[in-house]
Tab-separated table of C-alpha atoms in Angstrom:
chain	number	residue	atom	x	y	z
A	1	UNK	CA	9.791	10.850	-8.826
A	2	UNK	CA	8.259	14.111	-9.365
A	3	UNK	CA	10.944	16.771	-9.763
A	4	UNK	CA	9.496	20.083	-9.098
A	5	UNK	CA	12.974	21.485	-8.501
A	6	UNK	CA	13.791	20.875	-12.180
A	7	UNK	CA	10.639	22.857	-13.039
A	8	UNK	CA	11.715	25.818	-11.035
A	9	UNK	CA	15.090	25.566	-12.643
A	10	UNK	CA	13.763	25.566	-16.186
A	11	UNK	CA	11.233	28.429	-15.540
A	12	UNK	CA	13.682	30.753	-13.862
A	13	UNK	CA	16.105	29.946	-16.530
A	14	UNK	CA	13.559	30.891	-19.280
A	15	UNK	CA	12.633	33.884	-17.246
A	16	UNK	CA	16.230	35.175	-17.046
A	17	UNK	CA	16.531	34.709	-21.099
A	18	UNK	CA	13.240	36.476	-21.703
A	19	UNK	CA	14.415	39.449	-19.560
A	20	UNK	CA	17.327	40.002	-21.873
A	21	UNK	CA	14.986	40.242	-24.769
A	22	UNK	CA	11.626	41.792	-23.596
A	23	UNK	CA	12.455	43.434	-20.226
A	24	UNK	CA	11.592	42.443	-16.815
A	25	UNK	CA	7.858	43.440	-16.791
A	26	UNK	CA	7.033	41.678	-20.161
A	27	UNK	CA	8.953	38.624	-18.889
A	28	UNK	CA	6.750	38.316	-15.711
A	29	UNK	CA	3.511	38.962	-17.731
A	30	UNK	CA	4.369	36.042	-19.940
A	31	UNK	CA	5.681	33.673	-17.428
A	32	UNK	CA	3.639	34.324	-14.510
A	33	UNK	CA	1.995	31.257	-12.969
A	34	UNK	CA	-1.485	32.471	-12.995
A	35	UNK	CA	-3.977	35.305	-12.741
A	36	UNK	CA	-3.618	38.862	-11.855
A	37	UNK	CA	-0.979	40.383	-9.878
A	38	UNK	CA	-3.226	40.904	-6.817
A	39	UNK	CA	-4.145	37.028	-6.894
A	40	UNK	CA	-0.482	36.522	-6.738
A	41	UNK	CA	0.317	38.874	-3.968
A	42	UNK	CA	-2.410	37.145	-1.770
A	43	UNK	CA	-1.578	35.384	1.439
A	44	UNK	CA	-0.414	31.858	0.796
A	45	UNK	CA	-2.648	29.110	2.251
A	46	UNK	CA	-0.943	26.737	4.765
A	47	UNK	CA	0.752	23.794	3.782
A	48	UNK	CA	0.523	20.254	5.387
A	49	UNK	CA	1.675	19.579	8.585
A	50	UNK	CA	5.239	20.429	9.468
A	51	UNK	CA	5.608	23.011	6.489
A	52	UNK	CA	5.339	26.719	7.486
A	53	UNK	CA	3.827	28.192	4.137
A	54	UNK	CA	2.830	31.444	5.610
A	55	UNK	CA	4.583	34.291	3.500
A	56	UNK	CA	3.290	37.832	4.575
A	57	UNK	CA	1.701	39.926	1.839
A	58	UNK	CA	3.907	42.172	0.316
A	59	UNK	CA	3.964	45.763	1.080
A	60	UNK	CA	3.358	47.467	-2.318
A	61	UNK	CA	5.121	50.752	-2.876
A	62	UNK	CA	3.772	53.775	-4.839
A	63	UNK	CA	5.290	54.105	-8.211
A	64	UNK	CA	7.848	56.851	-8.100
A	65	UNK	CA	7.140	59.901	-10.357
A	66	UNK	CA	9.744	60.310	-13.153
A	67	UNK	CA	11.540	63.398	-13.743
A	68	UNK	CA	9.802	65.948	-15.866
A	69	UNK	CA	6.585	64.537	-15.788
A	70	UNK	CA	3.433	65.642	-13.578
A	71	UNK	CA	2.599	63.909	-10.398
A	72	UNK	CA	-0.898	63.393	-12.016
A	73	UNK	CA	0.385	61.635	-15.173
A	74	UNK	CA	-0.661	57.869	-15.258
A	75	UNK	CA	2.200	55.515	-14.322
A	76	UNK	CA	3.867	53.591	-17.115
A	77	UNK	CA	2.463	50.119	-16.999
A	78	UNK	CA	5.555	48.772	-18.977
A	79	UNK	CA	7.799	49.871	-16.135
A	80	UNK	CA	6.253	48.778	-12.728
A	81	UNK	CA	8.347	49.203	-9.513
A	82	UNK	CA	11.150	46.868	-8.866
A	83	UNK	CA	9.395	46.103	-5.428
A	84	UNK	CA	6.257	44.676	-7.024
A	85	UNK	CA	8.346	42.569	-9.470
A	86	UNK	CA	10.452	41.271	-6.302
A	87	UNK	CA	7.002	40.310	-4.550
A	88	UNK	CA	5.707	38.426	-7.709
A	89	UNK	CA	8.970	36.577	-7.954
A	90	UNK	CA	8.883	35.806	-4.250
A	91	UNK	CA	5.358	34.587	-4.714
A	92	UNK	CA	6.177	32.574	-7.617
A	93	UNK	CA	8.931	30.842	-5.981
A	94	UNK	CA	7.143	30.189	-2.945
A	95	UNK	CA	4.151	28.630	-4.893
A	96	UNK	CA	6.780	26.280	-6.742
A	97	UNK	CA	8.657	25.507	-3.287
A	98	UNK	CA	5.231	24.412	-1.764
A	99	UNK	CA	4.460	22.099	-4.814
A	100	UNK	CA	7.815	20.630	-4.438
A	101	UNK	CA	7.650	19.914	-0.790
A	102	UNK	CA	4.063	18.589	-1.042
A	103	UNK	CA	4.946	16.343	-3.792
A	104	UNK	CA	8.091	15.137	-2.005
A	105	UNK	CA	5.753	14.077	0.958
A	106	UNK	CA	3.560	12.165	-1.444
A	107	UNK	CA	6.145	10.315	-3.422
A	108	UNK	CA	7.441	9.085	0.192
A	109	UNK	CA	4.327	7.093	0.637
A	110	UNK	CA	4.425	3.591	-0.760
A	111	UNK	CA	0.693	2.215	-0.031
A	112	UNK	CA	-2.398	3.392	-1.980
A	113	UNK	CA	-4.336	4.248	1.117
A	114	UNK	CA	-1.498	6.220	2.637
A	115	UNK	CA	-0.939	8.213	-0.854
A	116	UNK	CA	-4.749	8.987	-0.850
A	117	UNK	CA	-4.870	10.430	2.489
A	118	UNK	CA	-1.730	12.525	1.729
A	119	UNK	CA	-3.400	13.657	-1.408
A	120	UNK	CA	-6.604	14.839	0.678
A	121	UNK	CA	-4.475	16.448	3.588
A	122	UNK	CA	-2.125	18.707	0.955
A	123	UNK	CA	-5.241	19.493	-1.375
A	124	UNK	CA	-7.012	20.775	1.566
A	125	UNK	CA	-4.193	22.814	2.757
A	126	UNK	CA	-3.944	24.350	-0.973
A	127	UNK	CA	-7.674	25.370	-1.550
A	128	UNK	CA	-8.295	26.285	2.395
A	129	UNK	CA	-10.392	23.507	3.060
A	130	UNK	CA	-10.744	21.332	6.315
A	131	UNK	CA	-12.634	17.896	4.936
A	132	UNK	CA	-12.921	16.058	2.033
A	133	UNK	CA	-13.023	12.664	0.354
A	134	UNK	CA	-11.392	10.911	-2.516
A	135	UNK	CA	-13.178	8.314	-4.615
A	136	UNK	CA	-10.893	5.631	-6.277
A	137	UNK	CA	-12.738	4.293	-9.201
A	138	UNK	CA	-10.462	3.420	-12.139
A	139	UNK	CA	-12.177	3.959	-15.447
A	140	UNK	CA	-10.909	0.467	-16.908
A	141	UNK	CA	-13.144	-1.320	-14.285
A	142	UNK	CA	-10.269	-3.472	-13.018
A	143	UNK	CA	-10.137	-1.832	-9.416
A	144	UNK	CA	-9.722	-1.720	-6.809
A	145	UNK	CA	-12.757	0.690	-5.747
A	146	UNK	CA	-12.505	2.737	-2.448
A	147	UNK	CA	-13.668	5.676	-1.059
A	148	UNK	CA	-11.444	7.387	1.747
A	149	UNK	CA	-12.348	10.477	3.744
A	150	UNK	CA	-10.411	13.501	5.514
A	151	UNK	CA	-12.268	14.814	8.503
A	152	UNK	CA	-15.281	12.512	7.908
A	153	UNK	CA	-16.119	9.217	9.558
A	154	UNK	CA	-17.311	6.035	8.032
A	155	UNK	CA	-20.981	6.845	8.912
A	156	UNK	CA	-20.609	10.296	7.181
A	157	UNK	CA	-19.243	8.951	3.914
A	158	UNK	CA	-22.410	6.436	4.071
A	159	UNK	CA	-24.562	9.220	4.449
A	160	UNK	CA	-22.994	11.139	1.224
A	161	UNK	CA	-23.404	7.868	-0.833
A	162	UNK	CA	-26.884	7.949	-0.152
A	163	UNK	CA	-27.092	11.029	-2.384
A	164	UNK	CA	-28.043	10.302	-5.989
A	165	UNK	CA	-24.821	10.225	-7.701
A	166	UNK	CA	-25.724	12.759	-10.485
A	167	UNK	CA	-26.567	15.349	-7.674
A	168	UNK	CA	-22.860	15.170	-6.429
A	169	UNK	CA	-19.978	17.022	-8.016
A	170	UNK	CA	-17.556	14.312	-7.851
A	171	UNK	CA	-20.353	11.977	-9.490
A	172	UNK	CA	-20.697	14.053	-12.433
A	173	UNK	CA	-16.790	13.951	-13.042
A	174	UNK	CA	-16.849	10.138	-12.604
A	175	UNK	CA	-19.799	9.633	-14.794
A	176	UNK	CA	-17.935	11.838	-17.603
A	177	UNK	CA	-20.523	14.565	-17.770
A	178	UNK	CA	-19.555	17.898	-19.453
A	179	UNK	CA	-18.004	20.532	-17.416
A	180	UNK	CA	-16.095	18.266	-15.103
A	181	UNK	CA	-12.794	18.057	-17.126
A	182	UNK	CA	-11.307	21.219	-15.280
A	183	UNK	CA	-13.098	20.746	-11.777
A	184	UNK	CA	-16.514	21.606	-10.350
A	185	UNK	CA	-17.069	24.234	-7.850
A	186	UNK	CA	-20.072	24.849	-5.822
A	187	UNK	CA	-19.655	27.926	-3.865
A	188	UNK	CA	-22.913	27.852	-2.240
A	189	UNK	CA	-24.841	24.681	-1.972
A	190	UNK	CA	-27.764	25.943	-0.154
A	191	UNK	CA	-28.156	28.954	-2.663
A	192	UNK	CA	-28.101	26.891	-5.565
A	193	UNK	CA	-31.083	26.338	-7.666
A	194	UNK	CA	-32.275	22.624	-8.281
A	195	UNK	CA	-30.164	21.275	-5.645
A	196	UNK	CA	-31.303	17.753	-5.007
A	197	UNK	CA	-33.297	17.676	-1.518
A	198	UNK	CA	-31.224	14.585	-0.362
A	199	UNK	CA	-28.156	16.430	-1.059
A	200	UNK	CA	-29.347	19.637	0.951
A	201	UNK	CA	-30.329	17.212	3.884
A	202	UNK	CA	-26.988	15.419	4.060
A	203	UNK	CA	-24.952	18.812	3.451
A	204	UNK	CA	-27.059	20.386	6.562
A	205	UNK	CA	-26.507	17.183	8.707
A	206	UNK	CA	-22.621	16.731	7.993
A	207	UNK	CA	-22.072	20.867	8.185
A	208	UNK	CA	-20.729	21.768	4.851
A	209	UNK	CA	-21.968	24.581	2.514
A	210	UNK	CA	-19.449	24.444	-0.592
A	211	UNK	CA	-17.467	21.836	-2.283
A	212	UNK	CA	-14.760	22.029	-5.070
A	213	UNK	CA	-14.168	18.659	-6.919
A	214	UNK	CA	-11.237	17.776	-9.520
A	215	UNK	CA	-10.688	14.775	-11.567
A	216	UNK	CA	-7.691	12.196	-10.932
A	217	UNK	CA	-6.532	11.816	-14.300
A	218	UNK	CA	-2.520	11.143	-14.948
A	219	UNK	CA	-0.788	13.391	-17.437
A	220	UNK	CA	0.599	10.429	-18.991
A	221	UNK	CA	-2.834	9.356	-20.121
A	222	UNK	CA	-2.758	12.317	-22.898
A	223	UNK	CA	-6.501	12.727	-22.717
A	224	UNK	CA	-9.489	13.098	-20.559
A	225	UNK	CA	-11.551	9.997	-21.463
A	226	UNK	CA	-12.917	8.496	-18.797
A	227	UNK	CA	-11.149	5.287	-19.204
A	228	UNK	CA	-8.108	6.946	-18.402
A	229	UNK	CA	-9.703	8.519	-14.994
A	230	UNK	CA	-8.477	6.889	-11.835
A	231	UNK	CA	-11.378	8.693	-9.734
A	232	UNK	CA	-12.139	11.936	-8.299
A	233	UNK	CA	-11.262	13.990	-5.274
A	234	UNK	CA	-13.605	16.700	-3.432
A	235	UNK	CA	-12.938	19.263	-0.692
A	236	UNK	CA	-15.730	20.430	1.508
A	237	UNK	CA	-15.939	24.108	3.127
A	238	UNK	CA	-17.902	24.715	6.230
A	239	UNK	CA	-19.097	28.042	5.040
A	240	UNK	CA	-19.921	29.275	1.468
A	241	UNK	CA	-16.462	29.621	-0.168
A	242	UNK	CA	-14.702	28.625	-3.484
A	243	UNK	CA	-10.880	28.439	-4.387
A	244	UNK	CA	-9.480	31.584	-6.156
A	245	UNK	CA	-7.800	31.355	-9.391
A	246	UNK	CA	-4.419	30.872	-7.847
A	247	UNK	CA	-5.673	28.319	-5.512
A	248	UNK	CA	-7.133	26.336	-8.483
A	249	UNK	CA	-3.962	26.318	-10.484
A	250	UNK	CA	-1.909	25.098	-7.599
A	251	UNK	CA	-4.086	22.323	-6.855
A	252	UNK	CA	-4.432	21.444	-10.417
A	253	UNK	CA	-0.829	21.103	-10.585
A	254	UNK	CA	-0.418	19.050	-7.328
A	255	UNK	CA	-3.315	16.647	-8.453
A	256	UNK	CA	-2.068	15.851	-11.813
A	257	UNK	CA	1.348	14.801	-10.356
A	258	UNK	CA	-0.468	12.914	-7.546
A	259	UNK	CA	-2.507	10.998	-10.256
A	260	UNK	CA	0.602	9.817	-11.858
A	261	UNK	CA	1.808	8.548	-8.499
A	262	UNK	CA	-1.261	7.065	-7.719
A	263	UNK	CA	-1.256	5.356	-11.233
A	264	UNK	CA	1.992	3.668	-10.172
A	265	UNK	CA	0.576	2.360	-6.901
A	266	UNK	CA	-2.404	1.253	-8.355
A	267	UNK	CA	-0.494	-0.986	-10.682
A	268	UNK	CA	1.543	-2.176	-7.788
A	269	UNK	CA	-1.499	-2.996	-5.806
A	270	UNK	CA	-3.051	-4.865	-8.844
A	271	UNK	CA	0.248	-6.878	-9.145
A	272	UNK	CA	0.207	-7.945	-5.649
A	273	UNK	CA	-3.486	-8.726	-5.464
A	274	UNK	CA	-2.827	-11.184	-8.616
A	275	UNK	CA	0.032	-12.669	-7.108
A	276	UNK	CA	-1.482	-13.397	-3.693
A	277	UNK	CA	-4.571	-14.922	-5.555
A	278	UNK	CA	-2.394	-17.101	-7.641
A	279	UNK	CA	-0.193	-18.212	-4.560
A	280	UNK	CA	-3.511	-18.889	-2.745
A	281	UNK	CA	-4.947	-20.821	-5.477
A	282	UNK	CA	-2.035	-23.186	-5.495
A	283	UNK	CA	-2.156	-23.865	-1.672
A	284	UNK	CA	-5.032	-25.931	0.119
A	285	UNK	CA	-8.405	-24.513	-0.165
A	286	UNK	CA	-9.120	-25.975	3.346
A	287	UNK	CA	-7.196	-28.170	5.661
A	288	UNK	CA	-8.517	-31.836	6.088
A	289	UNK	CA	-10.294	-32.993	9.417
A	290	UNK	CA	-8.511	-35.980	10.961
A	291	UNK	CA	-9.650	-37.368	14.288
A	292	UNK	CA	-7.203	-36.535	17.059
A	293	UNK	CA	-5.386	-33.521	15.686
A	294	UNK	CA	-6.559	-29.864	14.950
A	295	UNK	CA	-4.875	-28.073	12.055
A	296	UNK	CA	-4.319	-24.232	11.433
A	297	UNK	CA	-2.195	-22.561	8.677
A	298	UNK	CA	-1.183	-18.810	8.125
A	299	UNK	CA	-0.009	-17.736	4.774
A	300	UNK	CA	1.544	-14.239	3.929
A	301	UNK	CA	2.461	-13.619	0.271
A	302	UNK	CA	5.076	-10.904	-0.513
A	303	UNK	CA	4.654	-8.185	-3.100
A	304	UNK	CA	6.418	-10.042	-5.907
A	305	UNK	CA	4.732	-13.387	-5.051
A	306	UNK	CA	7.043	-16.120	-3.551
A	307	UNK	CA	7.561	-19.857	-3.341
A	308	UNK	CA	6.613	-20.684	0.186
A	309	UNK	CA	4.050	-23.382	0.663
A	310	UNK	CA	2.404	-25.980	2.994
A	311	UNK	CA	0.121	-29.005	2.759
A	312	UNK	CA	-1.683	-31.254	4.805
A	313	UNK	CA	-3.310	-34.374	3.194
A	314	UNK	CA	-4.963	-37.608	4.616
A	315	UNK	CA	-3.039	-40.702	3.908
A	316	UNK	CA	-4.057	-44.461	4.316
A	317	UNK	CA	-4.355	-46.038	7.671
A	318	UNK	CA	-5.812	-42.625	9.232
A	319	UNK	CA	-2.319	-41.180	9.071
A	320	UNK	CA	-1.724	-37.475	7.620
A	321	UNK	CA	0.924	-36.191	5.427
A	322	UNK	CA	2.203	-32.547	6.789
A	323	UNK	CA	4.536	-30.469	4.731
A	324	UNK	CA	6.109	-26.850	4.465
A	325	UNK	CA	8.724	-25.543	1.940
A	326	UNK	CA	10.029	-22.802	0.054
A	327	UNK	CA	11.356	-22.526	-3.434
A	328	UNK	CA	14.014	-19.893	-4.339
A	329	UNK	CA	13.273	-16.898	-6.267
A	330	UNK	CA	10.253	-14.699	-6.464
A	331	UNK	CA	7.696	-13.726	-8.980
A	332	UNK	CA	5.524	-15.896	-11.184
A	333	UNK	CA	8.314	-18.348	-12.130
A	334	UNK	CA	8.736	-19.068	-8.499
A	335	UNK	CA	5.110	-19.378	-7.892
A	336	UNK	CA	4.693	-21.860	-10.724
A	337	UNK	CA	7.619	-23.917	-9.520
A	338	UNK	CA	6.205	-23.965	-5.933
A	339	UNK	CA	2.861	-25.557	-7.358
A	340	UNK	CA	4.514	-28.025	-9.359
A	341	UNK	CA	6.667	-29.059	-6.327
A	342	UNK	CA	3.889	-29.359	-3.947
A	343	UNK	CA	1.756	-31.389	-6.461
A	344	UNK	CA	4.688	-33.693	-6.973
A	345	UNK	CA	5.138	-34.039	-3.362
A	346	UNK	CA	1.481	-35.010	-2.757
A	347	UNK	CA	1.992	-37.802	-5.189
A	348	UNK	CA	5.113	-39.327	-3.634
A	349	UNK	CA	3.278	-38.699	-0.104
A	350	UNK	CA	0.456	-41.038	-1.160
A	351	UNK	CA	2.807	-43.613	-2.579
A	352	UNK	CA	5.429	-43.813	0.331
A	353	UNK	CA	4.486	-41.420	2.994
A	354	UNK	CA	5.243	-43.584	5.738
A	355	UNK	CA	9.004	-43.046	4.831
A	356	UNK	CA	9.608	-39.195	4.769
A	357	UNK	CA	13.410	-39.614	3.750
A	358	UNK	CA	12.052	-41.422	0.553
A	359	UNK	CA	9.506	-38.900	-0.164
A	360	UNK	CA	12.145	-36.152	-0.083
A	361	UNK	CA	14.694	-38.188	-1.953
A	362	UNK	CA	12.081	-38.543	-4.904
A	363	UNK	CA	11.410	-34.840	-4.596
A	364	UNK	CA	14.748	-33.852	-4.985
A	365	UNK	CA	15.644	-36.171	-7.961
A	366	UNK	CA	12.576	-34.625	-9.687
A	367	UNK	CA	13.676	-31.007	-8.956
A	368	UNK	CA	17.198	-31.869	-10.262
A	369	UNK	CA	16.076	-33.279	-13.518
A	370	UNK	CA	13.486	-30.899	-14.407
A	371	UNK	CA	14.695	-27.539	-12.795
A	372	UNK	CA	18.370	-27.738	-12.479
A	373	UNK	CA	18.843	-24.160	-11.534
A	374	UNK	CA	16.510	-24.091	-8.990
A	375	UNK	CA	16.690	-25.204	-5.394
A	376	UNK	CA	14.363	-25.646	-2.668
A	377	UNK	CA	13.953	-26.571	1.140
A	378	UNK	CA	11.077	-28.656	2.563
A	379	UNK	CA	9.939	-30.325	5.585
A	380	UNK	CA	7.699	-33.555	5.371
A	381	UNK	CA	6.240	-35.372	8.253
A	382	UNK	CA	4.416	-38.596	8.665
A	383	UNK	CA	1.752	-38.109	11.291
A	384	UNK	CA	-0.114	-40.710	13.162
A	385	UNK	CA	-2.703	-38.929	15.475
A	386	UNK	CA	-3.747	-41.776	17.397
A	387	UNK	CA	0.176	-42.450	18.684
A	388	UNK	CA	0.607	-38.666	18.858
A	389	UNK	CA	3.640	-39.254	16.733
A	390	UNK	CA	5.198	-37.525	13.655
A	391	UNK	CA	8.140	-39.055	11.732
A	392	UNK	CA	9.963	-36.124	10.235
A	393	UNK	CA	12.631	-35.422	7.486
A	394	UNK	CA	14.076	-31.999	6.603
A	395	UNK	CA	16.121	-30.773	3.607
A	396	UNK	CA	17.836	-27.413	4.625
A	397	UNK	CA	14.732	-26.259	6.425
A	398	UNK	CA	14.216	-24.678	9.751
A	399	UNK	CA	13.345	-27.207	12.667
A	400	UNK	CA	9.755	-27.321	14.249
A	401	UNK	CA	8.981	-25.835	17.470
A	402	UNK	CA	7.104	-28.015	20.012
A	403	UNK	CA	4.856	-26.064	22.289
A	404	UNK	CA	3.218	-27.463	25.286
A	405	UNK	CA	2.140	-26.497	29.054
A	406	UNK	CA	5.512	-27.797	30.469
A	407	UNK	CA	7.870	-27.309	27.535
A	408	UNK	CA	8.682	-25.197	24.531
A	409	UNK	CA	11.641	-26.442	22.663
A	410	UNK	CA	12.921	-26.881	18.950
A	411	UNK	CA	12.943	-30.530	17.558
A	412	UNK	CA	16.525	-31.417	17.185
A	413	UNK	CA	16.902	-32.624	13.414
A	414	UNK	CA	20.065	-33.432	11.425
A	415	UNK	CA	21.749	-30.878	9.443
A	416	UNK	CA	20.744	-31.305	5.676
A	417	UNK	CA	21.296	-29.519	2.437
A	418	UNK	CA	18.467	-27.772	0.650
A	419	UNK	CA	16.803	-29.977	-2.320
A	420	UNK	CA	18.810	-29.517	-5.693
A	421	UNK	CA	22.009	-28.494	-3.958
A	422	UNK	CA	23.750	-32.037	-4.191
A	423	UNK	CA	24.214	-34.851	-6.450
A	424	UNK	CA	22.334	-37.226	-4.166
A	425	UNK	CA	20.334	-35.958	-1.324
A	426	UNK	CA	19.914	-37.997	1.990
A	427	UNK	CA	19.325	-37.045	5.761
A	428	UNK	CA	18.017	-39.504	8.426
A	429	UNK	CA	14.449	-38.905	9.895
A	430	UNK	CA	13.415	-38.081	13.422
A	431	UNK	CA	10.332	-38.705	15.422
A	432	UNK	CA	8.383	-36.335	17.492
A	433	UNK	CA	6.308	-37.724	20.492
A	434	UNK	CA	3.836	-35.198	21.635
A	435	UNK	CA	1.726	-35.158	24.888
A	436	UNK	CA	-1.876	-34.467	24.735
A	437	UNK	CA	-2.687	-30.540	24.304
A	438	UNK	CA	0.800	-30.098	22.728
A	439	UNK	CA	1.190	-28.191	19.350
A	440	UNK	CA	3.807	-28.698	16.677
A	441	UNK	CA	4.688	-25.561	14.731
A	442	UNK	CA	6.138	-25.812	11.121
A	443	UNK	CA	7.073	-22.785	9.592
A	444	UNK	CA	9.150	-21.213	6.632
A	445	UNK	CA	12.293	-19.260	6.992
A	446	UNK	CA	10.278	-16.053	5.974
A	447	UNK	CA	9.339	-15.646	9.508
A	448	UNK	CA	12.789	-15.487	10.717
A	449	UNK	CA	14.073	-13.295	7.778
A	450	UNK	CA	10.992	-10.870	8.173
A	451	UNK	CA	12.448	-9.884	11.705
A	452	UNK	CA	15.616	-8.276	10.247
A	453	UNK	CA	17.756	-9.830	12.959
A	454	UNK	CA	20.445	-12.352	13.002
A	455	UNK	CA	19.281	-15.960	12.762
A	456	UNK	CA	20.198	-16.732	16.349
A	457	UNK	CA	18.018	-13.512	17.559
A	458	UNK	CA	15.099	-14.611	15.273
A	459	UNK	CA	15.031	-17.959	16.564
A	460	UNK	CA	15.391	-16.712	20.148
A	461	UNK	CA	12.345	-14.405	19.383
A	462	UNK	CA	10.343	-17.325	17.857
A	463	UNK	CA	10.972	-19.399	21.192
A	464	UNK	CA	9.957	-16.465	23.365
A	465	UNK	CA	6.796	-15.607	21.494
A	466	UNK	CA	5.664	-19.477	21.795
A	467	UNK	CA	6.727	-20.016	25.283
A	468	UNK	CA	4.880	-16.668	26.228
A	469	UNK	CA	1.557	-17.649	24.691
A	470	UNK	CA	-1.378	-17.613	27.390
A	471	UNK	CA	-2.733	-20.704	28.192
A	472	UNK	CA	-6.067	-20.142	26.785
A	473	UNK	CA	-4.465	-19.586	23.262
A	474	UNK	CA	-2.733	-22.944	23.475
A	475	UNK	CA	-6.174	-24.778	22.989
A	476	UNK	CA	-6.692	-23.360	19.564
A	477	UNK	CA	-3.874	-23.802	16.898
A	478	UNK	CA	-5.351	-20.788	14.857
A	479	UNK	CA	-5.208	-18.431	17.851
A	480	UNK	CA	-1.720	-19.746	18.829
A	481	UNK	CA	-0.577	-19.167	15.223
A	482	UNK	CA	-1.732	-15.616	15.109
A	483	UNK	CA	-0.307	-14.951	18.507
A	484	UNK	CA	3.350	-16.170	17.409
A	485	UNK	CA	2.819	-13.956	14.070
A	486	UNK	CA	2.042	-10.900	16.238
A	487	UNK	CA	4.779	-11.396	18.626
A	488	UNK	CA	7.561	-12.299	16.236
A	489	UNK	CA	6.810	-9.645	13.648
A	490	UNK	CA	5.115	-6.654	15.667
A	491	UNK	CA	4.388	-3.182	14.111
A	492	UNK	CA	2.708	-4.507	11.154
A	493	UNK	CA	5.639	-6.797	9.851
A	494	UNK	CA	3.308	-9.577	9.518
A	495	UNK	CA	1.111	-7.646	6.833
A	496	UNK	CA	0.584	-9.475	3.567
A	497	UNK	CA	2.845	-6.850	1.752
A	498	UNK	CA	6.040	-7.744	3.454
A	499	UNK	CA	9.281	-8.688	1.537
A	500	UNK	CA	9.303	-12.326	2.533
A	501	UNK	CA	6.567	-15.110	2.286
A	502	UNK	CA	5.619	-16.446	5.603
A	503	UNK	CA	3.941	-19.867	6.134
A	504	UNK	CA	3.038	-21.405	9.657
A	505	UNK	CA	1.428	-24.633	9.858
A	506	UNK	CA	0.355	-25.545	13.670
A	507	UNK	CA	-0.627	-28.816	14.630
A	508	UNK	CA	-2.491	-29.556	17.877
A	509	UNK	CA	-2.722	-33.054	19.388
A	510	UNK	CA	-6.061	-33.924	21.229
């Protein structure tokens, strides 16, 4: 968290202590934020939406004439009027309050793109600009690389990218050229000598005449080396302009704090991408093609990586093995355990797949002997496409959902314990007989947990989503799975960065 309030307290306490030793005026001269008194008393720029930052310019009073002195005598610079000191303190506190509010808004962002947009909006308010863009290009080369604009469409960003990189202010920062450490101001692009013709053309087309760019370098980096830089941010002015000294100081403070927050989100984004890649590599690269059935799968990996999995493998006699399951826990250990369990189930399915109870019994014994501290749920089905039949056994798993034109119902399965919970697991199998055009939907518990509702309500939501699927979608198992995801998990709950893993395996009989 960025604790600006602590900064305020430290500076105010220091200011009060200094006043006791050197006087109010000298204390302000030493601890004022930036610049000259006139700059401090300038009207403050507007804050981001929802924050009223307008502070009226203080009315300066004429210094009183001391007794026994001539009115023409110059005022004593060591004893400014109390009103001026109050104005300076009010401006200083207002600036710190602004920074506190803006950084609080920033730290409430939890996604990288959202944080970059907030950085652009807040920075534009601090420097008095209307548009801008941020280029995320970590110096370590590990990515992700992205460009996000404020008030600029994707086509506008494309036009800017056609300008030679060395001719752009943020390009010089990203390339580590001299003079970009503290920001690059271009107050009047069209009056600047030696401006690249392509840059002049793009600026005229997009309607900006000046820019101010600063690097994105976390304070914790401890250096300005390009390897520590996350990228650069630039704000664009419609008319020739540049931020004054006070604005540069405030936006500099804000950007340094923002870079710290972005660095944390960047590491989180990289971890999520790594876990998703690892999980995807342990799952089937593609589903098999078997006559008589159509297959589709959907997989969403949580931010920490989970143990949900699915499988579909051809078996002898034109049969098909279908499986979904979930390993307890999260993180790399759960992902590795999921991979071992899935590989073992494939071996058992090839040897005795026509008996799903035997497959899960062997899997339970293996889990209990090799990983006694871990449990798992699983559902395995021996599918005979020609007969439109699935022989199914489940271990603590949610029942499949049968979806057809005339019926939508959960398959009744016996209550059974998860694998690894009992000394000896056993449960009877059930048979599913499907009609032509019907789909059997296998899924993991993450689909129900992400709704945030009770189990009964989550099951009801799933049933309603499947029953309400349009007839056209029922002909495509992939479209049906997408419809169920969007209906059960609306408002982005089906995104890949949800708290729970989600797996759907749809099997449609022709």
